[in-house]
Amino acid sequence: MARLDLQSLTRSFGPTRAVDAVSFSVPSGAFLALLGPSGCGKTTLLRLIAGLEQPDGGRIDIGGHQVAGPGGFVPPEARGLGMVFQSYALWPHMTVAGNIRFGLRLRGLSRAQEAARIADSLSMVGLAGLDQRRPHELSGGQRQRVALARSLATRPALLLLDEPLANLDAHLRGVMLAEFRRLHAALGTTFVFVTHDQDEAMAVASHVGVMNAGRLEQLAAPETLYRQPATPMVARFVGGGRTVPVDVLDASGGACRISLQGRVLTVPGAAPRGPGWLCLRPRDLSPAPDGPILARVVDSQFRAGAWAVSALLDAGGETLVDLTLPHAPQREEALALRLTGGWVLPRDGLAIAPRPESIPA
Ligand SMILES: Nc1ncnc2c1ncn2[C@@H]1O[C@H](COP(=O)(O)OP(=O)(O)O)[C@@H](O)[C@H]1O
Ligand SMILES: [Mg+2]
């Protein structure tokens, strides 16, 4: 159990700022997911926390002790953390027990203590009795459990997981997500879980940090990311959102009056007067005979028992929105829509949340 604090952490590879001035704090025992598209810097950030990379600038504190920054550099093995990778990284020639014992070397444990740790950690991940198998005699899910057991056997204060489920099928991913939650609740260890899959992030973590091009766009509870995105990128990335250009007329009491297609609408949000984005999820629009928003169907697919429809806003040029209909629409059908949700942001990047971001303890 250790808190984790990052301050202006930066790491470049040539011209690429893989991690760009990232700051955040997570309290001891938190379950944080870092979410973002491929190449946004998630692995680099995790490797910096682990001590497998050195930062160009900024600092990292684990459990209140600086491990990287102006004051020096603590090597990975002295940071008290465990790491689980997508590739499992098991030694193929060693048994399950051998792999876990390898993770415990240099810890000054007796043979008996090692054996107890191995048995404990295998039973924690539901693999008791498989200690003499070799990795090729295990399924993908079992291998990932061995990798997890190897990390847990060291009793880390902080567990870093880099896309640990990417090689598993959808069913096993669901099983392992539930397993991570159970282990997190049982151990109280601080978890940092990296994924490009928002469903995974939302399912498993109490807080999610969304990354884009090396930067942290927003760190918040899943519901806040969904309902109150801080940036247009978060609005589009999370929950299949669309952003519609609008004029904000004025704002007060957590709502904005906006002009869209010549109509004035009141929508939750916090944008000053001027150009804005109206962030819309499929469930924020529904058909209504005298609905103020006019759109034309461009595509529809039958999904999860209803029709997922994409439509062009008539007066919005090329602006697409999505909604769900109970029946199949006609191609090019004209829709009158009413707003049942939505969130307004300022147009010009003003909404990047203040840093550093923190999870409340
Ligand atoms: N060792 C490296 N050498 C050069 N470029 C790297 C290296 N590691 C990562 N990068 C670059 O840094 C960026 C972030 O990569 P990465 O942290 O792996 O992203 P993610 O894990 O989110 O997919 C990418 O543009 C990637 O190509
Ligand atoms: Mg990665």
Coordinates of C-alpha atoms and ligand atoms in Angstrom, one line a residue:
M1 CA 0.0 0.0 0.0
A2 CA 1.7 3.2 -1.2
R3 CA 0.5 6.5 -2.5
L4 CA 1.9 7.6 -5.8
D5 CA 2.7 11.2 -6.8
L6 CA 3.9 12.4 -10.2
Q7 CA 5.0 15.9 -10.9
S8 CA 5.6 17.3 -14.4
L9 CA 6.9 13.9 -15.5
T10 CA 8.4 14.1 -18.9
R11 CA 10.2 11.6 -21.2
S12 CA 11.1 12.1 -24.9
F13 CA 12.4 9.7 -27.5
G14 CA 14.1 11.9 -30.1
P15 CA 11.4 14.4 -31.2
T16 CA 8.5 12.3 -29.6
R17 CA 7.3 13.5 -26.2
A18 CA 6.1 10.1 -25.1
V19 CA 5.2 11.5 -21.6
D20 CA 4.6 15.2 -21.5
A21 CA 4.5 17.0 -18.2
V22 CA 2.2 14.5 -16.5
S23 CA 1.2 15.3 -12.9
F24 CA -1.2 13.4 -10.7
S25 CA -1.6 11.9 -7.2
V26 CA -3.3 8.7 -6.2
P27 CA -3.9 7.8 -2.5
S28 CA -2.7 4.5 -1.0
G29 CA -4.9 1.6 -1.9
A30 CA -6.5 3.3 -5.0
F31 CA -7.3 1.4 -8.2
L32 CA -6.3 3.7 -11.1
A33 CA -6.7 2.9 -14.8
L34 CA -4.7 4.8 -17.4
L35 CA -6.6 4.8 -20.6
G36 CA -5.7 6.1 -24.1
P37 CA -5.2 5.1 -27.7
S38 CA -2.2 3.1 -28.8
G39 CA 1.0 5.2 -28.8
C40 CA -0.3 7.8 -26.3
G41 CA 2.5 7.0 -23.7
K42 CA 0.9 4.6 -21.3
T43 CA 3.7 2.0 -21.3
T44 CA 6.4 4.7 -21.1
L45 CA 4.6 6.2 -18.1
L46 CA 4.3 2.8 -16.4
R47 CA 8.0 2.1 -17.1
L48 CA 9.0 5.4 -15.6
I49 CA 7.0 4.6 -12.4
A50 CA 8.7 1.1 -12.4
G51 CA 12.2 2.6 -12.8
L52 CA 12.7 0.8 -16.2
E53 CA 13.1 4.3 -17.8
Q54 CA 14.7 7.5 -16.5
P55 CA 12.6 10.7 -16.8
D56 CA 14.0 13.8 -18.6
G57 CA 12.3 16.0 -16.1
G58 CA 9.9 15.9 -13.2
R59 CA 9.7 13.6 -10.2
I60 CA 8.0 10.5 -8.9
D61 CA 7.3 9.7 -5.3
I62 CA 6.1 6.3 -4.1
G63 CA 4.9 6.1 -0.6
G64 CA 6.0 9.6 0.1
H65 CA 9.6 8.8 -0.9
Q66 CA 11.2 10.3 -4.1
V67 CA 12.3 7.5 -6.5
A68 CA 13.1 9.6 -9.5
G69 CA 13.8 13.3 -9.9
P70 CA 16.3 15.9 -9.0
G71 CA 17.2 14.1 -5.8
G72 CA 18.3 10.8 -7.4
F73 CA 17.1 7.6 -8.8
V74 CA 16.0 4.5 -7.0
P75 CA 16.4 1.3 -9.1
P76 CA 13.4 -0.8 -9.9
E77 CA 14.1 -3.6 -7.4
A78 CA 14.2 -1.2 -4.5
R79 CA 10.9 0.5 -5.3
G80 CA 8.7 -2.1 -3.7
L81 CA 6.5 -2.7 -6.7
G82 CA 5.3 -5.5 -8.9
M83 CA 4.7 -5.4 -12.6
V84 CA 2.5 -7.6 -14.9
F85 CA 3.0 -7.3 -18.7
Q86 CA 0.7 -8.2 -21.6
S87 CA 3.3 -10.8 -22.7
Y88 CA 3.4 -12.5 -19.2
A89 CA 7.2 -12.6 -19.5
L90 CA 7.5 -16.1 -17.9
W91 CA 10.6 -18.2 -18.2
P92 CA 9.6 -21.1 -20.5
H93 CA 12.2 -23.5 -19.1
M94 CA 11.1 -23.0 -15.5
T95 CA 8.2 -24.5 -13.7
V96 CA 5.4 -22.3 -12.3
A97 CA 7.1 -22.5 -8.9
G98 CA 10.5 -21.7 -10.4
N99 CA 9.1 -18.6 -12.1
I100 CA 7.6 -17.3 -8.9
R101 CA 10.8 -18.2 -6.9
F102 CA 12.9 -16.3 -9.5
G103 CA 10.8 -13.2 -8.6
L104 CA 11.7 -13.7 -4.9
R105 CA 15.5 -14.1 -5.3
L106 CA 17.7 -11.6 -3.6
R107 CA 15.0 -11.1 -0.9
G108 CA 16.9 -13.1 1.7
L109 CA 14.0 -15.5 2.3
S110 CA 14.6 -19.0 3.6
R111 CA 13.6 -22.0 1.4
A112 CA 10.6 -22.6 3.6
Q113 CA 9.5 -19.0 3.5
E114 CA 9.8 -19.0 -0.3
A115 CA 7.7 -22.2 -0.5
A116 CA 5.0 -20.6 1.6
R117 CA 5.0 -17.4 -0.5
I118 CA 4.7 -19.5 -3.7
A119 CA 1.8 -21.6 -2.3
D120 CA 0.0 -18.5 -1.0
S121 CA 0.3 -16.5 -4.2
L122 CA -0.8 -19.5 -6.3
S123 CA -3.9 -20.0 -4.2
M124 CA -4.7 -16.3 -4.3
V125 CA -5.0 -16.5 -8.1
G126 CA -6.8 -19.8 -8.1
L127 CA -3.9 -22.0 -9.3
A128 CA -3.1 -24.1 -6.2
G129 CA -1.5 -27.4 -7.2
L130 CA -0.2 -26.3 -10.6
D131 CA 3.3 -25.4 -9.3
Q132 CA 5.1 -28.1 -11.2
R133 CA 3.7 -27.2 -14.6
R134 CA 5.7 -25.4 -17.2
P135 CA 4.3 -22.3 -19.0
H136 CA 3.6 -24.3 -22.3
E137 CA 1.4 -26.7 -20.2
L138 CA -0.9 -23.8 -19.2
S139 CA -3.7 -21.8 -21.0
G140 CA -3.2 -18.1 -21.7
G141 CA -5.4 -17.2 -18.8
Q142 CA -3.4 -19.5 -16.5
R143 CA -0.1 -18.0 -17.7
Q144 CA -1.4 -14.5 -16.9
R145 CA -2.4 -15.8 -13.4
V146 CA 1.1 -17.1 -12.9
A147 CA 2.5 -13.7 -13.9
L148 CA 0.2 -12.1 -11.4
A149 CA 1.1 -14.6 -8.7
R150 CA 4.8 -13.9 -9.3
S151 CA 4.2 -10.2 -8.7
L152 CA 2.0 -10.8 -5.6
A153 CA 4.5 -13.1 -4.0
T154 CA 6.8 -10.2 -3.5
R155 CA 4.1 -8.4 -1.5
P156 CA 4.4 -5.2 -3.5
A157 CA 3.0 -1.9 -2.2
L158 CA 2.2 -0.9 -5.7
L159 CA 1.2 -3.2 -8.6
L160 CA 1.6 -2.0 -12.2
L161 CA -0.3 -3.8 -14.9
D162 CA 0.4 -3.1 -18.6
E163 CA -2.5 -4.3 -20.8
P164 CA -2.5 -7.6 -18.9
L165 CA -5.6 -8.9 -20.6
A166 CA -4.8 -8.0 -24.2
N167 CA -3.9 -11.6 -25.2
L168 CA -7.0 -13.2 -23.7
D169 CA -10.4 -13.8 -25.3
A170 CA -13.5 -11.8 -24.3
H171 CA -14.8 -14.3 -21.8
L172 CA -11.5 -14.7 -20.0
R173 CA -11.0 -10.9 -19.9
G174 CA -14.3 -10.6 -18.0
V175 CA -13.3 -13.4 -15.6
M176 CA -9.8 -11.8 -15.0
L177 CA -11.3 -8.3 -14.5
A178 CA -13.5 -9.6 -11.7
E179 CA -10.4 -11.3 -10.3
F180 CA -8.4 -8.1 -10.3
R181 CA -11.2 -6.3 -8.4
R182 CA -11.4 -9.2 -5.9
L183 CA -7.6 -9.2 -5.4
H184 CA -7.5 -5.4 -5.1
A185 CA -10.2 -5.4 -2.4
A186 CA -8.5 -8.3 -0.5
L187 CA -5.0 -7.0 -0.6
G188 CA -5.5 -3.2 -0.4
T189 CA -2.4 -2.8 -2.7
T190 CA -2.4 0.3 -4.9
F191 CA -3.1 -0.8 -8.5
V192 CA -2.2 1.1 -11.7
F193 CA -3.8 -0.7 -14.6
V194 CA -3.0 0.4 -18.2
T195 CA -5.3 -0.3 -21.1
H196 CA -6.5 1.1 -24.4
D197 CA -9.9 -0.5 -23.8
Q198 CA -12.4 1.9 -22.1
D199 CA -14.8 -0.9 -21.1
E200 CA -11.9 -2.6 -19.2
A201 CA -10.9 0.7 -17.5
M202 CA -14.4 1.6 -16.5
A203 CA -15.2 -1.9 -15.3
V204 CA -12.1 -2.3 -13.0
A205 CA -11.0 1.0 -11.7
S206 CA -12.4 3.5 -9.3
H207 CA -10.6 6.3 -11.2
V208 CA -9.5 6.6 -14.8
G209 CA -6.8 8.9 -16.2
V210 CA -7.3 9.5 -19.9
M211 CA -4.0 10.1 -21.9
N212 CA -3.6 11.5 -25.3
A213 CA -0.3 12.3 -27.1
G214 CA 1.8 12.0 -23.9
R215 CA -0.5 14.3 -21.9
L216 CA -3.0 13.5 -19.1
E217 CA -6.3 15.0 -20.4
Q218 CA -8.5 14.2 -17.3
L219 CA -8.4 12.0 -14.2
A220 CA -11.8 11.3 -12.7
A221 CA -14.3 8.6 -11.7
P222 CA -15.7 6.7 -14.7
E223 CA -19.1 8.4 -14.4
T224 CA -17.5 11.9 -14.3
L225 CA -15.5 11.1 -17.5
Y226 CA -18.6 10.0 -19.2
R227 CA -20.9 12.8 -18.1
Q228 CA -18.6 15.8 -17.7
P229 CA -15.6 15.3 -20.0
A230 CA -13.0 18.0 -19.5
T231 CA -11.7 18.1 -23.0
P232 CA -13.1 17.4 -26.5
M233 CA -10.7 14.4 -26.8
V234 CA -12.2 12.8 -23.7
A235 CA -15.7 13.6 -25.0
R236 CA -15.0 11.8 -28.2
F237 CA -12.9 8.9 -26.8
V238 CA -15.1 7.9 -23.9
G239 CA -18.5 6.3 -24.7
G240 CA -18.5 7.0 -28.4
G241 CA -19.2 10.7 -28.0
R242 CA -19.7 13.3 -30.8
T243 CA -18.8 17.0 -30.5
V244 CA -21.1 19.5 -32.3
P245 CA -19.9 23.1 -32.8
V246 CA -22.3 25.5 -31.1
D247 CA -22.5 29.2 -29.9
V248 CA -22.7 29.6 -26.1
L249 CA -24.9 32.6 -25.3
D250 CA -24.4 32.6 -21.6
A251 CA -23.8 30.3 -18.6
S252 CA -25.0 30.2 -15.1
G253 CA -25.6 27.6 -12.3
G254 CA -23.9 24.7 -14.1
A255 CA -25.9 25.1 -17.3
C256 CA -25.3 26.9 -20.6
R257 CA -27.7 28.5 -23.1
I258 CA -26.5 27.5 -26.5
S259 CA -27.6 28.3 -30.1
L260 CA -27.9 25.2 -32.4
Q261 CA -29.6 25.3 -35.8
G262 CA -31.1 28.7 -34.8
R263 CA -32.8 27.3 -31.7
V264 CA -31.8 28.2 -28.2
L265 CA -31.3 25.2 -25.9
T266 CA -30.3 24.9 -22.2
V267 CA -27.7 22.2 -21.6
P268 CA -25.5 21.3 -18.5
G269 CA -21.9 22.6 -18.9
A270 CA -19.4 25.2 -17.9
A271 CA -18.3 27.2 -20.9
P272 CA -18.1 31.0 -21.2
R273 CA -19.9 33.0 -23.9
G274 CA -18.4 32.3 -27.3
P275 CA -17.7 29.2 -29.5
G276 CA -18.3 25.9 -27.8
W277 CA -18.7 22.2 -28.2
L278 CA -21.9 20.3 -27.4
C279 CA -20.8 16.8 -26.4
L280 CA -23.4 14.2 -27.2
R281 CA -23.7 10.5 -26.5
P282 CA -26.2 8.3 -28.3
R283 CA -28.5 8.4 -25.3
D284 CA -28.6 12.2 -25.3
L285 CA -30.9 12.4 -28.3
S286 CA -34.3 10.9 -28.9
P287 CA -36.9 11.3 -31.6
A288 CA -39.8 13.7 -30.8
P289 CA -42.5 14.9 -33.3
D290 CA -41.7 18.6 -32.6
G291 CA -38.1 18.1 -31.6
P292 CA -36.0 21.2 -32.2
I293 CA -32.9 19.4 -33.7
L294 CA -33.2 18.3 -37.3
A295 CA -31.0 15.5 -38.7
R296 CA -30.9 13.1 -41.6
V297 CA -30.1 9.3 -41.3
V298 CA -26.8 8.3 -43.0
D299 CA -26.3 4.8 -41.5
S300 CA -27.9 2.3 -39.2
Q301 CA -26.9 -1.1 -37.7
F302 CA -28.9 -3.5 -35.6
R303 CA -27.0 -3.8 -32.3
A304 CA -27.9 -5.1 -28.9
G305 CA -31.6 -5.3 -29.6
A306 CA -32.0 -1.8 -31.1
W307 CA -31.0 0.3 -34.1
A308 CA -27.7 2.3 -33.7
V309 CA -28.2 5.2 -36.1
S310 CA -25.8 7.8 -37.4
A311 CA -27.3 11.1 -38.7
L312 CA -26.1 14.3 -40.2
L313 CA -27.3 17.5 -38.6
D314 CA -29.1 19.4 -41.3
A315 CA -27.7 22.8 -40.6
G316 CA -24.4 21.5 -39.2
G317 CA -22.6 20.8 -42.4
E318 CA -20.7 17.6 -41.8
T319 CA -21.5 17.2 -38.2
L320 CA -22.6 13.6 -37.3
V321 CA -24.5 12.5 -34.2
D322 CA -25.5 9.1 -33.0
L323 CA -28.7 7.8 -31.5
T324 CA -30.7 4.6 -30.8
L325 CA -34.0 3.9 -32.4
P326 CA -36.4 1.0 -31.6
H327 CA -37.2 0.5 -35.3
A328 CA -35.1 0.4 -38.5
P329 CA -35.0 3.9 -40.0
Q330 CA -35.3 4.6 -43.8
R331 CA -32.1 5.6 -45.5
E332 CA -32.0 9.5 -45.6
E333 CA -35.0 9.6 -43.3
A334 CA -35.5 13.1 -41.7
L335 CA -35.5 13.0 -37.9
A336 CA -36.8 15.6 -35.5
L337 CA -34.8 15.1 -32.2
R338 CA -35.1 16.3 -28.7
L339 CA -32.1 16.7 -26.3
T340 CA -32.2 14.5 -23.2
G341 CA -28.7 15.1 -22.0
G342 CA -25.4 16.6 -23.3
W343 CA -22.5 18.6 -21.9
V344 CA -21.0 21.9 -23.1
L345 CA -17.3 22.7 -23.4
P346 CA -15.5 25.8 -24.6
R347 CA -14.2 25.4 -28.2
D348 CA -10.6 26.4 -27.8
G349 CA -8.9 24.0 -25.4
L350 CA -9.6 26.1 -22.3
A351 CA -11.1 23.2 -20.6
I352 CA -7.9 21.2 -19.9
A353 CA -8.4 20.5 -16.3
P354 CA -6.1 22.2 -13.8
R355 CA -3.0 20.2 -12.8
P356 CA -2.0 18.3 -10.8
E357 CA -5.0 16.0 -10.8
S358 CA -5.8 14.0 -7.7
I359 CA -8.0 11.2 -6.6
P360 CA -9.6 12.1 -3.3
A361 CA -8.3 9.9 -0.5
Ligands
LIG1 N1 12.3 3.0 -26.7 C1 11.6 3.8 -27.5 N2 12.3 4.4 -28.5 C2 11.7 5.3 -29.4 N3 10.4 5.6 -29.3 C3 9.7 5.1 -28.3 C4 10.2 4.1 -27.4 N4 9.3 3.7 -26.5 C5 8.1 4.4 -26.9 N5 8.4 5.2 -27.9 C6 7.4 6.1 -28.6 O1 6.7 6.8 -27.6 C7 5.4 6.9 -27.8 C8 4.6 6.3 -26.7 O2 4.8 4.9 -26.7 P1 4.1 4.0 -25.6 O3 4.5 4.5 -24.3 O4 4.6 2.6 -25.9 O5 2.6 4.1 -25.9 P2 1.3 3.2 -25.5 O6 1.8 2.2 -24.4 O7 0.3 4.1 -25.0 O8 0.9 2.5 -26.7 C9 5.1 6.3 -29.2 O9 5.2 7.3 -30.1 C10 6.3 5.3 -29.3 O10 6.6 5.1 -30.6
MG2 MG 1.7 0.1 -24.4

